[in-house]
CSV table of C-alpha atoms in Angstrom, one decimal:
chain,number,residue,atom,x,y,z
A,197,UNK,CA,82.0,100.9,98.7
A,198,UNK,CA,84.7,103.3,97.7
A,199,UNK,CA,87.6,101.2,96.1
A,200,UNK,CA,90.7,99.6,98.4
A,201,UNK,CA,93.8,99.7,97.0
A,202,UNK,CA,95.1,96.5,97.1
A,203,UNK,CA,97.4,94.4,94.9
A,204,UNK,CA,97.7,90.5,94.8
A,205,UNK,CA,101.0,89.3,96.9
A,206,UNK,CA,103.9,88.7,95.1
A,207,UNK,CA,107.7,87.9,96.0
A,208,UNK,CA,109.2,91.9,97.0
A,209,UNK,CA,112.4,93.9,96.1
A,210,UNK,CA,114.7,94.4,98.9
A,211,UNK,CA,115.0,97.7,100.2
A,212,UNK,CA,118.2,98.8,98.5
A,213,UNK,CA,120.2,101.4,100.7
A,214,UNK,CA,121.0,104.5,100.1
A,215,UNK,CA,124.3,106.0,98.5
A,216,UNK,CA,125.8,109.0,99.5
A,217,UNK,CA,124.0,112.3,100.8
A,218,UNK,CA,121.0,112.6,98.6
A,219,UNK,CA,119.5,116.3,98.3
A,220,UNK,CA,116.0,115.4,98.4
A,221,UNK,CA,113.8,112.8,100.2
A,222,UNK,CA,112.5,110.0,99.4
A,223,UNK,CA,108.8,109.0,98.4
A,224,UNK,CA,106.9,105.7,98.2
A,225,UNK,CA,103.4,105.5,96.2
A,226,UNK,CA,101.6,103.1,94.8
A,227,UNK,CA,100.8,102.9,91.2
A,228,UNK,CA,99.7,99.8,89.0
A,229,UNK,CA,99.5,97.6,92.0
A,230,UNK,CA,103.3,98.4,92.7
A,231,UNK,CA,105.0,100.0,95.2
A,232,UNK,CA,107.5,102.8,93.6
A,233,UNK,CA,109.9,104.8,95.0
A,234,UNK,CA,111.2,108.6,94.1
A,235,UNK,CA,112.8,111.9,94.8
A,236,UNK,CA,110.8,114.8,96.4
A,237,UNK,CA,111.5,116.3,92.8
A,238,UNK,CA,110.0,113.1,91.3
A,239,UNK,CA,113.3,112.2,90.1
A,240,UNK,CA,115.2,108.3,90.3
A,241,UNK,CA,111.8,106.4,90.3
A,242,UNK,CA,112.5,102.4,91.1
A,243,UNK,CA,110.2,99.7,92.0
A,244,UNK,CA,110.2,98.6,95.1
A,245,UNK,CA,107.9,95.7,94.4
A,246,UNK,CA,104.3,94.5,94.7
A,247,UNK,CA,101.7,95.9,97.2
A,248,UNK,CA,99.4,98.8,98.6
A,249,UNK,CA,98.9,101.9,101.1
A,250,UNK,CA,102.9,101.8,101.6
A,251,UNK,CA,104.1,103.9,105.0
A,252,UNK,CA,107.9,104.1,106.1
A,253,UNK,CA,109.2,103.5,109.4
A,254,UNK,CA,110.3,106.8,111.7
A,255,UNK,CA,113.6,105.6,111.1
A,256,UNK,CA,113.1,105.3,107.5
A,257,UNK,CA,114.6,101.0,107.5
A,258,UNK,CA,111.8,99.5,106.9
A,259,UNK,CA,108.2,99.6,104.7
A,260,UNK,CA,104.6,98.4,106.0
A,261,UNK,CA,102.4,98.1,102.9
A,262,UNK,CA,99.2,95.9,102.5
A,263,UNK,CA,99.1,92.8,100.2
A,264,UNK,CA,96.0,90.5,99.5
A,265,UNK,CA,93.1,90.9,97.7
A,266,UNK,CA,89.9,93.2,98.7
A,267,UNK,CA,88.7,90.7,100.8
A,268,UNK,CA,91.6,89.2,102.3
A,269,UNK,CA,94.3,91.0,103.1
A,270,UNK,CA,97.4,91.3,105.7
A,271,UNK,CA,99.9,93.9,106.7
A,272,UNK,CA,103.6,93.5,105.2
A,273,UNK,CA,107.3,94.4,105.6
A,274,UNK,CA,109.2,95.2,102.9
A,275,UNK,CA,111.7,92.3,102.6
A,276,UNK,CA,110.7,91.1,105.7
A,277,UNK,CA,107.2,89.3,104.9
A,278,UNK,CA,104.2,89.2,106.7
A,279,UNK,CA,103.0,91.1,109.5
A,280,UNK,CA,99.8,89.7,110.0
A,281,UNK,CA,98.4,86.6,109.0
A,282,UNK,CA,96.3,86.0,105.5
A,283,UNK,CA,92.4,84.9,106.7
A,284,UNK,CA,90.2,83.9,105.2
A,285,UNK,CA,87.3,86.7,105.5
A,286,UNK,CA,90.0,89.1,107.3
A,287,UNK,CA,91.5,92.5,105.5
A,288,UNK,CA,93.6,94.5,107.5
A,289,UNK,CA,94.2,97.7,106.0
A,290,UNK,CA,95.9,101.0,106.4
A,291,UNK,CA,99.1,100.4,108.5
A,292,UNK,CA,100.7,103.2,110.4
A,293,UNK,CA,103.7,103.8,112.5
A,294,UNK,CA,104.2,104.2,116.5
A,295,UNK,CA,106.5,107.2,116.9
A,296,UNK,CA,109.1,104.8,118.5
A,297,UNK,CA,109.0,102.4,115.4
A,298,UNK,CA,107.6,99.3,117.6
A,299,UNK,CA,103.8,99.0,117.0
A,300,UNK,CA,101.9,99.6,113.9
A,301,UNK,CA,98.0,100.8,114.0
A,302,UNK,CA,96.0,99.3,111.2
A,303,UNK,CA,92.2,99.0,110.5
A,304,UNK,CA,90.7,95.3,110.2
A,305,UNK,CA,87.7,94.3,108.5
A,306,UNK,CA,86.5,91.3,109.5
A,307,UNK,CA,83.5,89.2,108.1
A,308,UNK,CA,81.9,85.9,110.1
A,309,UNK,CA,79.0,84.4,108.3
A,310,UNK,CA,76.2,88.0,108.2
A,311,UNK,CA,78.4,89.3,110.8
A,312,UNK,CA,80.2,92.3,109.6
A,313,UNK,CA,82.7,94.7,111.7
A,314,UNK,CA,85.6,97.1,111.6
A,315,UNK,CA,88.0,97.7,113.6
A,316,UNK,CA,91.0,99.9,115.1
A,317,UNK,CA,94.1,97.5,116.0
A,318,UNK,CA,97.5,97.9,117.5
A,319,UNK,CA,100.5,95.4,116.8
A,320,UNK,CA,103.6,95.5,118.8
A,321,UNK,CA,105.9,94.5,116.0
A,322,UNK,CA,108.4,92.1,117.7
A,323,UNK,CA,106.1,90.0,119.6
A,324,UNK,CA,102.6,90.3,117.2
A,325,UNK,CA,100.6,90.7,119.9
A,326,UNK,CA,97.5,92.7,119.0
A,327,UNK,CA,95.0,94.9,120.8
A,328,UNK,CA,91.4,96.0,119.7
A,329,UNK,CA,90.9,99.5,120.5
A,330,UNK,CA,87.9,100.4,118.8
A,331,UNK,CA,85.3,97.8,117.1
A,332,UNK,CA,82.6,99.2,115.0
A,333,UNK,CA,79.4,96.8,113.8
A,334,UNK,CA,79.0,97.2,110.1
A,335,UNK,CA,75.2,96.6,110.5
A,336,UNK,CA,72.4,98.0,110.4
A,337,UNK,CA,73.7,102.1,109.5
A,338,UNK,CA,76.7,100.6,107.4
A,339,UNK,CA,79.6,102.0,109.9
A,340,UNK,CA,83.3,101.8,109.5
A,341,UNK,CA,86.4,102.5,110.7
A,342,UNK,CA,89.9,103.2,109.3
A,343,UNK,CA,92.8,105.1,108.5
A,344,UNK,CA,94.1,105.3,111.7
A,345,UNK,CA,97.3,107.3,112.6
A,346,UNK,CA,99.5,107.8,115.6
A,347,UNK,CA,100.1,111.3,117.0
A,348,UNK,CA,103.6,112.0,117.8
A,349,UNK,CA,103.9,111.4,121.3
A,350,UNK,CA,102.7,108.0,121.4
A,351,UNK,CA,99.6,108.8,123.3
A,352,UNK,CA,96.8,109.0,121.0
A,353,UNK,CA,95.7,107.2,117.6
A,354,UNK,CA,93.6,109.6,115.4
A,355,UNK,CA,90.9,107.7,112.9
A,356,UNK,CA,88.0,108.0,110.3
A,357,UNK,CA,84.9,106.6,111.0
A,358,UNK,CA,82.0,107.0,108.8
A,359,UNK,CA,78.4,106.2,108.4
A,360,UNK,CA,75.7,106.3,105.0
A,361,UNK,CA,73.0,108.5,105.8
A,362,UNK,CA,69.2,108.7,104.9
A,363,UNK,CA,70.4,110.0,101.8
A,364,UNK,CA,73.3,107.3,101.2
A,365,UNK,CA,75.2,110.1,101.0
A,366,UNK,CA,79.0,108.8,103.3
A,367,UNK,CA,79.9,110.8,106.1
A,368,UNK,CA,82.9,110.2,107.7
A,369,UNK,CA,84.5,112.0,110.7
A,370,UNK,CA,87.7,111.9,112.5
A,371,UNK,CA,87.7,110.5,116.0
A,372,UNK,CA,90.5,110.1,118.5
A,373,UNK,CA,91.1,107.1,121.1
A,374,UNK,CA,93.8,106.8,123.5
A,375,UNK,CA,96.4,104.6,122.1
A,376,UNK,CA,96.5,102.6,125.5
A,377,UNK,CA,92.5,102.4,124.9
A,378,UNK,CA,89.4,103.7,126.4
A,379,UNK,CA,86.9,106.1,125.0
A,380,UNK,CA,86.9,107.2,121.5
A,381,UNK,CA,85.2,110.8,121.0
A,382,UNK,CA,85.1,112.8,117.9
A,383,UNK,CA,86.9,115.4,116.7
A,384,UNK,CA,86.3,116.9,113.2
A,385,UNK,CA,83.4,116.6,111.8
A,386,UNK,CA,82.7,115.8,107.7
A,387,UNK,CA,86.4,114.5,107.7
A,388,UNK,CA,88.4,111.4,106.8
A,389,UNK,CA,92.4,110.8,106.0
A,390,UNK,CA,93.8,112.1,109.1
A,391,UNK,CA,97.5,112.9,109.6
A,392,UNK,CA,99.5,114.7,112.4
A,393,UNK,CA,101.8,117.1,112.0
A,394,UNK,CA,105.5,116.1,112.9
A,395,UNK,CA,105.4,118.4,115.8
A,396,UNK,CA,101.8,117.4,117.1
A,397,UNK,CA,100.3,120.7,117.0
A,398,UNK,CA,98.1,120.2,113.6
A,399,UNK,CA,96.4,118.0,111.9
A,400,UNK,CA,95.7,117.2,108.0
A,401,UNK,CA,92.8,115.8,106.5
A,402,UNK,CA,90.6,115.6,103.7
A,403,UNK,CA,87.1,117.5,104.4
A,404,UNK,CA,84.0,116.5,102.7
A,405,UNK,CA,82.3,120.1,104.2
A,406,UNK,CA,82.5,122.1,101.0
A,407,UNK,CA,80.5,119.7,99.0
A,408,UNK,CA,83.0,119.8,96.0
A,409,UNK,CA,81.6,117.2,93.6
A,410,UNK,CA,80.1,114.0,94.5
A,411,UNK,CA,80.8,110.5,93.2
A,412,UNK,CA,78.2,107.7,92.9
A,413,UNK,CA,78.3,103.8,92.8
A,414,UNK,CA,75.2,101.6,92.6
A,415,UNK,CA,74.4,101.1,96.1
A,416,UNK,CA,75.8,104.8,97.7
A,417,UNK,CA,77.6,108.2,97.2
A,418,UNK,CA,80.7,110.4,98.4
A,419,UNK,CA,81.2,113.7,98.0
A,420,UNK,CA,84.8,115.0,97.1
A,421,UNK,CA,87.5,116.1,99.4
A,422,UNK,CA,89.3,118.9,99.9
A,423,UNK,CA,92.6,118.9,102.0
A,424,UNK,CA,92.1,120.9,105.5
A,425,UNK,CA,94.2,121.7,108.3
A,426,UNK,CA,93.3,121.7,112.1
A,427,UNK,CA,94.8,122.5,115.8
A,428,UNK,CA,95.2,119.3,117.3
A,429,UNK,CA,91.8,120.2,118.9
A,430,UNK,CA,89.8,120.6,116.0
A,431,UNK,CA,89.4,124.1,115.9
A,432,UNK,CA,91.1,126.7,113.7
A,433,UNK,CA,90.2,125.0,110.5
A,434,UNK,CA,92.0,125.9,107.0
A,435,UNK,CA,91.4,125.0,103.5
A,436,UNK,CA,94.8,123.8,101.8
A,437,UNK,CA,93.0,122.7,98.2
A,438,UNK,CA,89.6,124.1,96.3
A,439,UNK,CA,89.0,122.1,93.1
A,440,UNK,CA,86.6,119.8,91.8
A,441,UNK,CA,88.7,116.7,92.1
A,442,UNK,CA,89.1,115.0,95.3
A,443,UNK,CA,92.0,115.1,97.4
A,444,UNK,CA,92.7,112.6,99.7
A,445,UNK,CA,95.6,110.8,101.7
A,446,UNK,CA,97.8,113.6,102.9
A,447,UNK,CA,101.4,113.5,104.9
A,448,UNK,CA,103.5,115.3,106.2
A,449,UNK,CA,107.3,115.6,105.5
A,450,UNK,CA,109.2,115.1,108.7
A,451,UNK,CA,110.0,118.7,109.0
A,452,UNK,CA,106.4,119.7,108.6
A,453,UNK,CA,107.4,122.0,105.6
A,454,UNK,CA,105.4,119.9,103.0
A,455,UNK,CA,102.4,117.8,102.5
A,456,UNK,CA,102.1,114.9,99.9
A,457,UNK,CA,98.6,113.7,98.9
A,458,UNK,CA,96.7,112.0,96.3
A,459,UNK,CA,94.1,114.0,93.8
A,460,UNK,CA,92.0,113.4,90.6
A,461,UNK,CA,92.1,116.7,89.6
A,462,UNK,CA,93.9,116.6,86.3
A,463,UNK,CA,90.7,114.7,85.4
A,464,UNK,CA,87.9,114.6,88.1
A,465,UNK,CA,85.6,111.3,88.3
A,466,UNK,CA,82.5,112.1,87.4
A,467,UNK,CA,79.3,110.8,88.6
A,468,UNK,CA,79.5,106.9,88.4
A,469,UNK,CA,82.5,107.1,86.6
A,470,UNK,CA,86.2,105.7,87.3
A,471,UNK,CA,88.5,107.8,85.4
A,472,UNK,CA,91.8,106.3,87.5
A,473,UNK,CA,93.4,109.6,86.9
A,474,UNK,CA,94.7,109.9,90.7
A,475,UNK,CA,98.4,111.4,90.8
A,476,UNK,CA,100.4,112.3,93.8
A,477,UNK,CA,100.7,116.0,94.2
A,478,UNK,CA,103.3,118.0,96.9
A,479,UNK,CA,102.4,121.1,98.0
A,480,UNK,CA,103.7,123.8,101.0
A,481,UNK,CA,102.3,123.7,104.6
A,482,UNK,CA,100.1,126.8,103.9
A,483,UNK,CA,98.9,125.0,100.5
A,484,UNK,CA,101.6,127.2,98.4
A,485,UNK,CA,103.7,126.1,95.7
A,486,UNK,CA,101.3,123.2,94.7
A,487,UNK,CA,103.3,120.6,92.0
A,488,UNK,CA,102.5,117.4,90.2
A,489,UNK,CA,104.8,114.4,91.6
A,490,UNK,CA,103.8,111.7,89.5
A,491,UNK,CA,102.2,112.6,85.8
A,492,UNK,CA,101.4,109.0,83.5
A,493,UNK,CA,99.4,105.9,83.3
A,494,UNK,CA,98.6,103.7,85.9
A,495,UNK,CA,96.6,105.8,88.4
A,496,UNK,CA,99.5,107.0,91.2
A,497,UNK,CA,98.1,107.0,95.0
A,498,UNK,CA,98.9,106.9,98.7
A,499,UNK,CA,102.4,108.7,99.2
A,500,UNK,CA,104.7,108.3,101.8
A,501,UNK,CA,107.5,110.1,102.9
A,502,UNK,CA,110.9,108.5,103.7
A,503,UNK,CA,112.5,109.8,107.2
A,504,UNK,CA,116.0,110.3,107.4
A,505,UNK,CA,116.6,109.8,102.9
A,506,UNK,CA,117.4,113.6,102.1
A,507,UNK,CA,117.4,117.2,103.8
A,508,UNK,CA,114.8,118.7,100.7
A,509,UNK,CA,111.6,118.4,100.5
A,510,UNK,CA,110.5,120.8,98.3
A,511,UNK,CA,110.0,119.3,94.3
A,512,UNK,CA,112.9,122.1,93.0
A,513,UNK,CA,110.0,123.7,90.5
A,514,UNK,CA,106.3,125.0,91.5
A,515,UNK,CA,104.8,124.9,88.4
A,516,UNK,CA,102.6,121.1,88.3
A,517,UNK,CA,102.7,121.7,84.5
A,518,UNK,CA,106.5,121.2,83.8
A,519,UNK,CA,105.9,117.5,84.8
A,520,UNK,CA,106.2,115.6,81.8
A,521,UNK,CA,104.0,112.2,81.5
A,522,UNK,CA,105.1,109.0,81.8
A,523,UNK,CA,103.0,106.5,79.5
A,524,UNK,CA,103.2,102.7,80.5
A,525,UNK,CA,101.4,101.0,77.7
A,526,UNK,CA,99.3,98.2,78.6
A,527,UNK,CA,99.0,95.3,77.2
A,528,UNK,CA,96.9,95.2,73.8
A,529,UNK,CA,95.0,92.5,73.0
A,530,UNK,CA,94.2,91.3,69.1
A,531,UNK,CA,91.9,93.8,68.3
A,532,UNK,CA,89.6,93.6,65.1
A,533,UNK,CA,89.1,96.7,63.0
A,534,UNK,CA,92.5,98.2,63.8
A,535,UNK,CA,91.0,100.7,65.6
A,536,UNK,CA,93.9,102.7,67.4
A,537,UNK,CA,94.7,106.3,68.3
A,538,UNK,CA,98.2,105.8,69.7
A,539,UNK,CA,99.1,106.1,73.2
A,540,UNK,CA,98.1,109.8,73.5
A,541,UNK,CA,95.3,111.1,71.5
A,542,UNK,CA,95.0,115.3,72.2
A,543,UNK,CA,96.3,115.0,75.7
A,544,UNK,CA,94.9,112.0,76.7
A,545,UNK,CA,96.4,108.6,77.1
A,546,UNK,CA,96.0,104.9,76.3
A,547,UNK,CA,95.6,104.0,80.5
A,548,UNK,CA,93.1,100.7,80.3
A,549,UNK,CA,92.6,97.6,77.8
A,550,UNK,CA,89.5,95.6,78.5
A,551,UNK,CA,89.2,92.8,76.5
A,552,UNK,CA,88.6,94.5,72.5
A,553,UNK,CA,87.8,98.1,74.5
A,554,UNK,CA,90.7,100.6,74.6
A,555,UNK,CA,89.8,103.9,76.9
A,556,UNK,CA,91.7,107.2,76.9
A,557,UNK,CA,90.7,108.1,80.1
A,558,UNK,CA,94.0,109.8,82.0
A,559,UNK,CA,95.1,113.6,81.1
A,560,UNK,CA,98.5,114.2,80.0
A,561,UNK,CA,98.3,117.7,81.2
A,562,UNK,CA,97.4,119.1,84.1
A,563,UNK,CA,94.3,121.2,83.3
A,564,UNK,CA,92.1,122.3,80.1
A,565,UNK,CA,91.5,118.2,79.4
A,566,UNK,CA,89.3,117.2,76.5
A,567,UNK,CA,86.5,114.5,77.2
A,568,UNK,CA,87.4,110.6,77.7
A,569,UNK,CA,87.4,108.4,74.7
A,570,UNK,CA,86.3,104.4,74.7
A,571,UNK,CA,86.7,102.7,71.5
A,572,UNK,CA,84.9,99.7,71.1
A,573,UNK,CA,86.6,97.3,68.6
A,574,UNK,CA,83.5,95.7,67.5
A,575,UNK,CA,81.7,95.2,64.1
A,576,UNK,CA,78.7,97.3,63.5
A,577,UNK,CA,76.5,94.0,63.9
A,578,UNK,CA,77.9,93.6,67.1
A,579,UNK,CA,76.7,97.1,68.7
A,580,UNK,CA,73.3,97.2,67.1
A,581,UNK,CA,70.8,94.8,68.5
């Protein structure tokens, strides 16, 4: 399965208010199982505390974010505590906001002895009551939904289901259910991450279609995404992204101007291979003036914008190389040999400790990366039988 981001619960930051007239919005992302804020510029970064898959309010007042572990999770408020309740063998994921501020859409997976299912659920905030628009049997064709999100006038709830074919390759497409329920039906093919335009007329998403790279696990594979737009039909598709890394999560600012999304580009996963290189990358409408948000160690996913926290969108600067990266060591154990090639060795950085391993394994530039490094702090004795 392709990796939640989740982060264990912990006690949250208040949201502190805002000062003045700020020039450019506000972001929320996630990055080393916290939830950060900053500027549209990717200046004033702060925590905002612990969690996952952060989305603001229409308003911009309050912060739904997931906290739990991969297999039990719930859907929060940011200094406001829990939306839904922590079960055991229950993860609700993906939260999204009614236009109106008083439901949330998430996506629930639910497991019940060999039962397995996903499903599409709406929560009227002030009363928690819940309704189940679509359920989807995880067995026998391994089928799931997710990622829901709520077009902008109320009526309809846009989502991601997918499916491992003969190949175990996963294809996902993006289906549409009324938000007052009935009959989900399908609207873009060989898609996934869907997002509406603030003014309903479009739609973003990551498409699978180009068959840009593919990444394997043990048990199944994905290809890579590219960020597309659509009508709000599904027809007059067009490519935002072309690179070997895979783009995924995108939003729209709240005057449709800009799109934030999450890409490995810097340093595409290979194979079966994790790199965690992820950052959060802004770009125009049309896919123009593309920059890096968020350049450094941890991995930096999911953005969201903040409504109503600053009239510019744009990051001030186009050019994604400019960004400067921001190394947060981790913590080193003992390790015998000394072996130790700083925190940035030829434009790669120190991102993971496991146990005596260190692993240079994140780019501290935006392209023209060398080859990941693992040193294993072991004697000689050790690593030959």
């Amino acid at each position: 399965m392709r990796r939640l981001w989740l982060a264990v619960p912990l006690l949250l930051a208040v949201i502190a208010p805002a000062h003045g007239a700020p020039e450019h919005a506000e972001i929320a992302y996630v990055s080393g199982e916290r939830i950060w804020a900053a500027r549209a510029d990717g200046s004033e970064r702060r925590l905002l505390g612990r969690g996952a898959q952060p989305v603001w309010s229409p308003d911009g007042t309050q912060l739904a974010f997931v906290s739990g572990s991969e297999d039990e999770s719930q859907i929060m408020l940011l200094g406001a505590g829990a939306i839904t309740p922590l079960r055991k063998g229950v993860s609700d994921q993906s939260p999204a906001w009614s236009p109106d501020g008083t439901q949330l859409a998430f996506s629930r997976f639910t497991v019940r002895g060999r039962r397995y299912r996903t499903s599409i659920v709406t929560l009227d905030v002030a009363s928690r009551a819940e309704r189940v628009l679509v359920t989807q049997r995880l067995l026998p064709r391994f089928e799931y939904v997710g990622q829901p999100a709520w077009s902008p006038d109320g009526a309809t709830i846009a989502f991601a289901h997918a499916r491992i074919d003969r190949e175990s390759d996963i294809r996902p497409d993006v289906r549409t259910v009324p938000a007052a329920g009935g009959t989900p039906s399908t609207l873009i093919r060989d898609a996934q991450w869907p997002a509406w335009s603030p003014d309903g007329r479009k739609l973003a998403f990551a498409s699978i279609r180009d068959r840009n790279g593919k990444i394997c696990t043990s048990d199944e594979c994905r290809f890579a995404g590219e960020i597309y737009t659509a009508a709000a039909d599904g027809a007059d598709l067009k490519r935002l992204t072309d690179n070997e890394g895979d783009d995924a999560a995108p939003r729209w600012s709240p005057d449709g101007s800009r799109i934030l999304f999450t890409s490995d580009r810097n340093l595409p996963s290979r194979g079966a291979i994790w790199y965690d290189s992820e950052e959060v990358y802004s770009m125009a409408a049309d896919g123009s003036c593309l920059t890096w948000l968020t350049n450094g160690t941890p991995a930096s996913v999911t953005a969201t914008w903040r409504p109503a926290s600053g009239g510019r969108f744009d990051p001030g600067s186009c050019d994604p190389a400019t960004r400067a990266p921001r190394f947060e060591r981790p913590r080193l154990p003992r390790v015998r040999g000394g072996l130790w090639l700083g925190r940035q060795y030829e434009g790669l950085l120190l991102a993971d400790v496991y146990r005596w391993d260190l692993r240079y394994d994140d780019c501290a530039r935006f392209e023209g990366c060398p080859a990941t490094i693992t040193l294993w702090t072991k004697t000689t004795c050790e690593l030959v039988p």
